[in-house]
PDB file of C-alpha atoms in Angstrom:
ATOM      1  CA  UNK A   1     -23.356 -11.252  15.822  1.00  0.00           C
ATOM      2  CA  UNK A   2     -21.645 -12.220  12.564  1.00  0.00           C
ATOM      3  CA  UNK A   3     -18.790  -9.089  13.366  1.00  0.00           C
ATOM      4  CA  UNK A   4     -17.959 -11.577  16.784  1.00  0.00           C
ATOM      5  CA  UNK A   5     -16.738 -14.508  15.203  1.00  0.00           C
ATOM      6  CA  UNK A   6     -13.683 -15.683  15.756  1.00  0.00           C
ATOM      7  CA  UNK A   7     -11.224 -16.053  12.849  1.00  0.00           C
ATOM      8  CA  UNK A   8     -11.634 -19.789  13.830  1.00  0.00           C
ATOM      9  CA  UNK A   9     -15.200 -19.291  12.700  1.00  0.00           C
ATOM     10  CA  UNK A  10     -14.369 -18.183   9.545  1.00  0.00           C
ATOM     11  CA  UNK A  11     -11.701 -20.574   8.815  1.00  0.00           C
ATOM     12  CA  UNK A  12     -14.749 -23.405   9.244  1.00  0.00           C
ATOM     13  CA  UNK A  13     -17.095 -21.755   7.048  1.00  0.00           C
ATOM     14  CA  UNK A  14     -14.359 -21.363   4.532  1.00  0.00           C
ATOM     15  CA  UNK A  15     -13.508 -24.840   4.211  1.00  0.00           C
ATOM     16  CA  UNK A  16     -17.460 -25.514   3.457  1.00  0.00           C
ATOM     17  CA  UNK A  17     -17.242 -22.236   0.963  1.00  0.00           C
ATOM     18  CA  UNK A  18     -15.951 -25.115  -1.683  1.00  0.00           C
ATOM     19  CA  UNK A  19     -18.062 -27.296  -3.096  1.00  0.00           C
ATOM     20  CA  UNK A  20     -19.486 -30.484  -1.408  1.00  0.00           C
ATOM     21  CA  UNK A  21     -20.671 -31.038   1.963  1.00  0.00           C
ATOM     22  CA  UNK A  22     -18.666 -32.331   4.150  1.00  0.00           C
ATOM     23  CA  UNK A  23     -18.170 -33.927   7.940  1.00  0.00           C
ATOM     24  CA  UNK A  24     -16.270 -32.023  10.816  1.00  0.00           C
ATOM     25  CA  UNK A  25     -13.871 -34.898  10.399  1.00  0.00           C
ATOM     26  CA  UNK A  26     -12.996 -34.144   6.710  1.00  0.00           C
ATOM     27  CA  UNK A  27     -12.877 -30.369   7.570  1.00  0.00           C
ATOM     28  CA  UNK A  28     -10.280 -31.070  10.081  1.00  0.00           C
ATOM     29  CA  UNK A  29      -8.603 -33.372   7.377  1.00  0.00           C
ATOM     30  CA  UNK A  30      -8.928 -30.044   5.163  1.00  0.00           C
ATOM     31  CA  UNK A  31      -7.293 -28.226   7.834  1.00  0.00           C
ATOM     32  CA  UNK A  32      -4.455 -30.079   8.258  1.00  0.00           C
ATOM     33  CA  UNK A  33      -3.908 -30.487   4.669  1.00  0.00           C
ATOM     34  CA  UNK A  34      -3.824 -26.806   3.741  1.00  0.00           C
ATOM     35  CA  UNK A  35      -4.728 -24.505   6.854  1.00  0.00           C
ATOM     36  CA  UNK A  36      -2.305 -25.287   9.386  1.00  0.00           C
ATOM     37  CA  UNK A  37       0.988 -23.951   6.845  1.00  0.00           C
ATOM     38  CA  UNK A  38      -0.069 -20.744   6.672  1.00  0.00           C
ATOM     39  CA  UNK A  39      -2.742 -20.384   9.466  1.00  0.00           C
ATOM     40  CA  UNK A  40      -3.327 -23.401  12.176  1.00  0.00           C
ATOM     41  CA  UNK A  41      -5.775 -25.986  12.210  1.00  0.00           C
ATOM     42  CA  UNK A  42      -8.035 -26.330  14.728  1.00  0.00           C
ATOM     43  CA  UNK A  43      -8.840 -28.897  17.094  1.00  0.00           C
ATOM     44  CA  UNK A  44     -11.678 -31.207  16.280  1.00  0.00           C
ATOM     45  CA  UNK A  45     -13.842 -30.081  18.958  1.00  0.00           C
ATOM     46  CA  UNK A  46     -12.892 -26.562  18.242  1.00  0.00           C
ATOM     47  CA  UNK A  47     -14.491 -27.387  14.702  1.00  0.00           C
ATOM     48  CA  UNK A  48     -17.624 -28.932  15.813  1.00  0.00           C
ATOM     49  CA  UNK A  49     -18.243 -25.894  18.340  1.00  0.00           C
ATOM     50  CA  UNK A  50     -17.988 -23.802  15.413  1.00  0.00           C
ATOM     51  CA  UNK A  51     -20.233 -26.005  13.739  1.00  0.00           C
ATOM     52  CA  UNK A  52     -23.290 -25.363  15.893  1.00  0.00           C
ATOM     53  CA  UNK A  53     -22.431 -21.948  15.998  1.00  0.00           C
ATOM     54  CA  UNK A  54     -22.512 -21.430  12.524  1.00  0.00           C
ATOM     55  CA  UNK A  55     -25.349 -23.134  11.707  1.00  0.00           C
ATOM     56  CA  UNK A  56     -27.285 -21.460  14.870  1.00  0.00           C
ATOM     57  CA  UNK A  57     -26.694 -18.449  12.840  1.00  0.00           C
ATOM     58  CA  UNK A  58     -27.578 -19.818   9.808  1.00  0.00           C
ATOM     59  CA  UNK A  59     -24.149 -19.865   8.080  1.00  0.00           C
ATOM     60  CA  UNK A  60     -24.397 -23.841   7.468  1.00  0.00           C
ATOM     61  CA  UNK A  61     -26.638 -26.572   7.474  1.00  0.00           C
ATOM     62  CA  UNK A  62     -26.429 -29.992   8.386  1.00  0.00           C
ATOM     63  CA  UNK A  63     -27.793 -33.458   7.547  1.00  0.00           C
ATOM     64  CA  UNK A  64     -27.739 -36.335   9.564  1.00  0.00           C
ATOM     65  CA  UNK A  65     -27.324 -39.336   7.825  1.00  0.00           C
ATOM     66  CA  UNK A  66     -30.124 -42.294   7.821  1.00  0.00           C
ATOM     67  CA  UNK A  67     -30.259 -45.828  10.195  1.00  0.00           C
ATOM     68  CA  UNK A  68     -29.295 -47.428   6.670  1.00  0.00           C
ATOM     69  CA  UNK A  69     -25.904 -45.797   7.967  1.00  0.00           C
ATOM     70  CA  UNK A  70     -23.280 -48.147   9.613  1.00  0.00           C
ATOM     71  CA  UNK A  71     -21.984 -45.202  11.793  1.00  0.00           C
ATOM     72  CA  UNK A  72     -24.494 -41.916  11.687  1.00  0.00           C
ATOM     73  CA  UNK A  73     -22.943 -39.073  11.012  1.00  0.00           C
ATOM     74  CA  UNK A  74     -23.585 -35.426  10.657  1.00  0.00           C
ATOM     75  CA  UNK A  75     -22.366 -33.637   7.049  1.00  0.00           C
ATOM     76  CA  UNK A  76     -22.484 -29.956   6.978  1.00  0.00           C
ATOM     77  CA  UNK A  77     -22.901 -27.016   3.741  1.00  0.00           C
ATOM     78  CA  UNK A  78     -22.863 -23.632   3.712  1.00  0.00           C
ATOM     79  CA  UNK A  79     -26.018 -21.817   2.775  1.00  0.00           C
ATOM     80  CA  UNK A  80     -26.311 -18.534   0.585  1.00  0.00           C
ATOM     81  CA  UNK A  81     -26.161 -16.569   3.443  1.00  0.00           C
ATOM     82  CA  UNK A  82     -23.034 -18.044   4.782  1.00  0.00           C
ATOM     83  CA  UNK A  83     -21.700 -17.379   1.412  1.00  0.00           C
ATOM     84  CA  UNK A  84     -22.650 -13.803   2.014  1.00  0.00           C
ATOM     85  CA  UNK A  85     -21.475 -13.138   5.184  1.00  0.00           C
ATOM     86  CA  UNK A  86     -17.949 -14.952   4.317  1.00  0.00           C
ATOM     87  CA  UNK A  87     -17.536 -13.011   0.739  1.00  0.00           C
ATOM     88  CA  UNK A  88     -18.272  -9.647   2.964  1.00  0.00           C
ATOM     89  CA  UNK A  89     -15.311 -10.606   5.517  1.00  0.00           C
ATOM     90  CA  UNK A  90     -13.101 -11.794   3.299  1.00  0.00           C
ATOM     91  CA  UNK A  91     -13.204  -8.694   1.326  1.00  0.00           C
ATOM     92  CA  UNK A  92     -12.809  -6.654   4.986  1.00  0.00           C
ATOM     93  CA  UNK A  93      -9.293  -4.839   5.735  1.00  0.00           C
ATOM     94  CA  UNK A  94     -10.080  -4.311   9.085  1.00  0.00           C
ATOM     95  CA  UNK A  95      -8.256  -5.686  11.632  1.00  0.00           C
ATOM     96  CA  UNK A  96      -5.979  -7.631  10.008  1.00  0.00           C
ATOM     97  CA  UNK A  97      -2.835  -6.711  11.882  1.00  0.00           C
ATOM     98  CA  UNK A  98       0.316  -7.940  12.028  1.00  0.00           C
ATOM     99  CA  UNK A  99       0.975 -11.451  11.731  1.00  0.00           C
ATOM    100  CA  UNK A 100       1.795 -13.136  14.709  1.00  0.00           C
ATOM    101  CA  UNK A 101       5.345 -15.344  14.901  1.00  0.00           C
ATOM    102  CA  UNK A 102       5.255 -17.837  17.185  1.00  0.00           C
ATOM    103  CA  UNK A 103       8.468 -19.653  17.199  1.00  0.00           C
ATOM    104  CA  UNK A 104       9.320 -22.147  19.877  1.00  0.00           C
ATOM    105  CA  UNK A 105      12.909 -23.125  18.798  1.00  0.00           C
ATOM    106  CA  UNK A 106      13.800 -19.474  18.467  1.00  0.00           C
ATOM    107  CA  UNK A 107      12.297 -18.561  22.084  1.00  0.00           C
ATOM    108  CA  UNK A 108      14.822 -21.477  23.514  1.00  0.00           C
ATOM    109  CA  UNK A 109      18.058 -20.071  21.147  1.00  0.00           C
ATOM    110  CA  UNK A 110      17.038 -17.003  22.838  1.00  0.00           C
ATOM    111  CA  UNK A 111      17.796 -18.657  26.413  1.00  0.00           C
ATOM    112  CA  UNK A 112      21.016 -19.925  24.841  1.00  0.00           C
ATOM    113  CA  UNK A 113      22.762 -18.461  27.613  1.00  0.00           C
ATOM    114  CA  UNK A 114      20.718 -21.284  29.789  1.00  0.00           C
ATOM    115  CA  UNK A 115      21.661 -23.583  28.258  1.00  0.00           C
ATOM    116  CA  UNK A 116      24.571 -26.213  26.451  1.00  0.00           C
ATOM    117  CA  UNK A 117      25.138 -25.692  23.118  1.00  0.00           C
ATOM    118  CA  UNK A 118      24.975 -28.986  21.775  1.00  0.00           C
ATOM    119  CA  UNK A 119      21.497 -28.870  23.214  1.00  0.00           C
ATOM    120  CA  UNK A 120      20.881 -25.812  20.946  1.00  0.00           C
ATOM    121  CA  UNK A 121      22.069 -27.554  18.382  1.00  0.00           C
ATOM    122  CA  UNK A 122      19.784 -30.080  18.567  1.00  0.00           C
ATOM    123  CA  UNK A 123      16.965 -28.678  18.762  1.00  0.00           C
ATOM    124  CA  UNK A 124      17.817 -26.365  15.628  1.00  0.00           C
ATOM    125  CA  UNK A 125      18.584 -29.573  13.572  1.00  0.00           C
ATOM    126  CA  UNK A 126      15.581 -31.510  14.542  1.00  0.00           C
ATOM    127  CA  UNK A 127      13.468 -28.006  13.520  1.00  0.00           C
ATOM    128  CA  UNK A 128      15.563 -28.100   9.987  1.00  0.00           C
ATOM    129  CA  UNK A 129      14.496 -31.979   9.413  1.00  0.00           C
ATOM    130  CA  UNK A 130      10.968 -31.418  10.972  1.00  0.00           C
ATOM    131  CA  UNK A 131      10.634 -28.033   8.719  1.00  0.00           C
ATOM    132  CA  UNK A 132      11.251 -30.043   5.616  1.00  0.00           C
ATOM    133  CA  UNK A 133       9.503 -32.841   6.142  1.00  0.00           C
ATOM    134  CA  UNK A 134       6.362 -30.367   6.387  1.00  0.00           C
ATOM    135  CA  UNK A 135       7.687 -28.950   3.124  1.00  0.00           C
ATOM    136  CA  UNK A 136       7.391 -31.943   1.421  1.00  0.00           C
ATOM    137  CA  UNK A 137       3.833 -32.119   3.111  1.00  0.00           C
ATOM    138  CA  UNK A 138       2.716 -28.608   1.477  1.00  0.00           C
ATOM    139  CA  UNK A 139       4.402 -30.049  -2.148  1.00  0.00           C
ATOM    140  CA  UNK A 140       2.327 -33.173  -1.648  1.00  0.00           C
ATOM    141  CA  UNK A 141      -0.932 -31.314  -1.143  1.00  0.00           C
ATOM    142  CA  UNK A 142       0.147 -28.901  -4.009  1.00  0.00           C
ATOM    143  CA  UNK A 143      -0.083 -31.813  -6.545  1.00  0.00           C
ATOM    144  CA  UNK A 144      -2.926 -32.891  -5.429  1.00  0.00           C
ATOM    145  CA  UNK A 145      -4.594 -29.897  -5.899  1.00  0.00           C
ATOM    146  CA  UNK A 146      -3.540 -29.218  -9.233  1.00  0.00           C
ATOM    147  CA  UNK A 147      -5.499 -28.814 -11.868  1.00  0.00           C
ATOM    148  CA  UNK A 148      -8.410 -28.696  -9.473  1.00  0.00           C
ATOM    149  CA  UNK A 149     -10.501 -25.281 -10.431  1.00  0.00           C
ATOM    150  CA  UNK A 150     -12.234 -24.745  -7.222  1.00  0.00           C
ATOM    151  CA  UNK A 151      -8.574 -25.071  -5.727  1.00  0.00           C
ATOM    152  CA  UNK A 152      -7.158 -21.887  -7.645  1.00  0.00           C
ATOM    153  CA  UNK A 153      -6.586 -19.551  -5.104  1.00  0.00           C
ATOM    154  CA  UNK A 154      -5.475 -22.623  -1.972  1.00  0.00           C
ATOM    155  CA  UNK A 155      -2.837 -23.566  -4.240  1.00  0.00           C
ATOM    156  CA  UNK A 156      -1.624 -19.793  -4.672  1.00  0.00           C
ATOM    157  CA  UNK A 157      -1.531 -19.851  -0.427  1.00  0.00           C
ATOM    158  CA  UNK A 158       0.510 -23.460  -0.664  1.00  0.00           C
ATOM    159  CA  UNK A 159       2.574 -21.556  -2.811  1.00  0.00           C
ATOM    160  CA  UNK A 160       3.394 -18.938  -0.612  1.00  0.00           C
ATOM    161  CA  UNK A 161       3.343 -21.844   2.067  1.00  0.00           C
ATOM    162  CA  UNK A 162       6.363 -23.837   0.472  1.00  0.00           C
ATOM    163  CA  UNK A 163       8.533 -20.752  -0.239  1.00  0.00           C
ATOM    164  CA  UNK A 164       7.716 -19.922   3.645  1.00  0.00           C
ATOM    165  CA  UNK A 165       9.024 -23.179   4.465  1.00  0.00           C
ATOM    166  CA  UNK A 166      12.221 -23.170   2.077  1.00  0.00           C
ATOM    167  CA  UNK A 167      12.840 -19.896   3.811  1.00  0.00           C
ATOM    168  CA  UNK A 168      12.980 -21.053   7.193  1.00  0.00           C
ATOM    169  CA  UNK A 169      14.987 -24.138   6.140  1.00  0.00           C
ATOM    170  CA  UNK A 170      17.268 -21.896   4.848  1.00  0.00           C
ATOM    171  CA  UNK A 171      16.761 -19.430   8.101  1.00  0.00           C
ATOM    172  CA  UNK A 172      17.222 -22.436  10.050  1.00  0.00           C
ATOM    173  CA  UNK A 173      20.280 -23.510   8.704  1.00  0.00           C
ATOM    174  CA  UNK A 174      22.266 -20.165   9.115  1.00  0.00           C
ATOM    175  CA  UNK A 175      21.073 -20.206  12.936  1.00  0.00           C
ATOM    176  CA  UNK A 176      23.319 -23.320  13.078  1.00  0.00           C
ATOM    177  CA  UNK A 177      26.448 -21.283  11.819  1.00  0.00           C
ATOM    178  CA  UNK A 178      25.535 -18.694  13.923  1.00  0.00           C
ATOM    179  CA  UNK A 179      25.156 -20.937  16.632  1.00  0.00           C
ATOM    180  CA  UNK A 180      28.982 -22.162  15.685  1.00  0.00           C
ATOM    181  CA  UNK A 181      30.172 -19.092  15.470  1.00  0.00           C
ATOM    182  CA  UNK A 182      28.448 -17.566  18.858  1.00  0.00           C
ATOM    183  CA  UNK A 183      30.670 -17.614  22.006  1.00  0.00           C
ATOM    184  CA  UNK A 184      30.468 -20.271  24.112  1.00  0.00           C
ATOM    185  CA  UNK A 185      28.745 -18.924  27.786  1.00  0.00           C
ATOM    186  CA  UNK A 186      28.033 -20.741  30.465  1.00  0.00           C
ATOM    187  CA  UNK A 187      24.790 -21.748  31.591  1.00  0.00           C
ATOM    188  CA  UNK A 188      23.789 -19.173  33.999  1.00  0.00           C
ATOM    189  CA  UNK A 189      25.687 -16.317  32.959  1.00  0.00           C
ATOM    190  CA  UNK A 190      23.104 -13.633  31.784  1.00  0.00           C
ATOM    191  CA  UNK A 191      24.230 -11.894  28.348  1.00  0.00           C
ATOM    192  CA  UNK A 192      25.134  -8.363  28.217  1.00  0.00           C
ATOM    193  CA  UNK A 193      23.004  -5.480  26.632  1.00  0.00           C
ATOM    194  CA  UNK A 194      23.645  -1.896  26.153  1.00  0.00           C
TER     195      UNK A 194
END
């Protein structure tokens, strides 16, 4: 059963493969802090479904906390075997494939020819600000992780996260002088291709 998880799966049992136990809530506070540049971050529920899978299969374990609790809550910890089966897939080749791009703006440049270009525009320089504001984001978690031993190997995929992000500032920003430079069409008129 362990070969049909979902990456998602994994992703979970990796956050609780460093030390401490912790809530779905601070695993999706995990996520956002370090998955979601180089990966995504699951939704909460997505976590918690994941959760109970994982620990159906013996992966993790959880702990409810005790009435002397203002708010109960459920903290979860991988067990040895968890360990196991996440060292073994980690270390797997298989099926890696490609990575996938996903890239909204680029889809709608794409459809420039529907489209004003001003529009365009704007949506290329609200990608630039947005794209840097998430590289300050990846520099923020960065320092906080340094110095931190268990954090030796996140930090070397925030790394590869903020030169990513510098990259498709720097992408970004040459789509807008392409952009300048590309004919102007009317919306409507469907682009030539030989």
């Amino acid at each position: 059963m362990a070969d049909d998880l979902p990456p998602t799966a994994w992703a979970v049992l990796g956050l609780l493969s460093f030390p401490g136990e912790r809530t779905g809530y601070e695993l999706k506070k995990w996520a956002d802090a370090s998955l979601r540049f180089f990966y995504w971050s699951p939704a909460i529920s997505q976590i918690y479904a994941e959760l109970r899978r994982l620990e159906s299969l013996g992966y993790v374990t959880s702990l409810h906390s005790g009435a002397e609790e203002p708010r109960a809550k459920r903290t979860y910890a991988i067990t040895e075997e968890g360990r196991g089966a996440l060292a073994v897939w980690a270390g797997d080749g298989q099926g890696l494939g490609a990575p996938v791009l996903k890239h909204p703006v680029l889809l709608r440049v794409w459809l420039g020819h529907l489209a004003a270009p001003d529009h365009l525009r704007g949506l290329v320089t609200e990608h630039v600000a947005r794209t840097k504001g998430e590289l300050k984001e990846v520099k923020d978690a960065l320092e906080r992780a340094d110095g931190v031993e268990a954090w030796a190997h996140p930090q070397i995929a925030l790394r590869w996260s903020e030169r990513r992000l510098a990259a498709e500032v720097e992408l970004a920003e040459a789509m807008l002088d392409d952009l300048d430079a590309a004919p102007g069409q009317p919306p409507g008129n469907s682009p030539t291709h030989g």
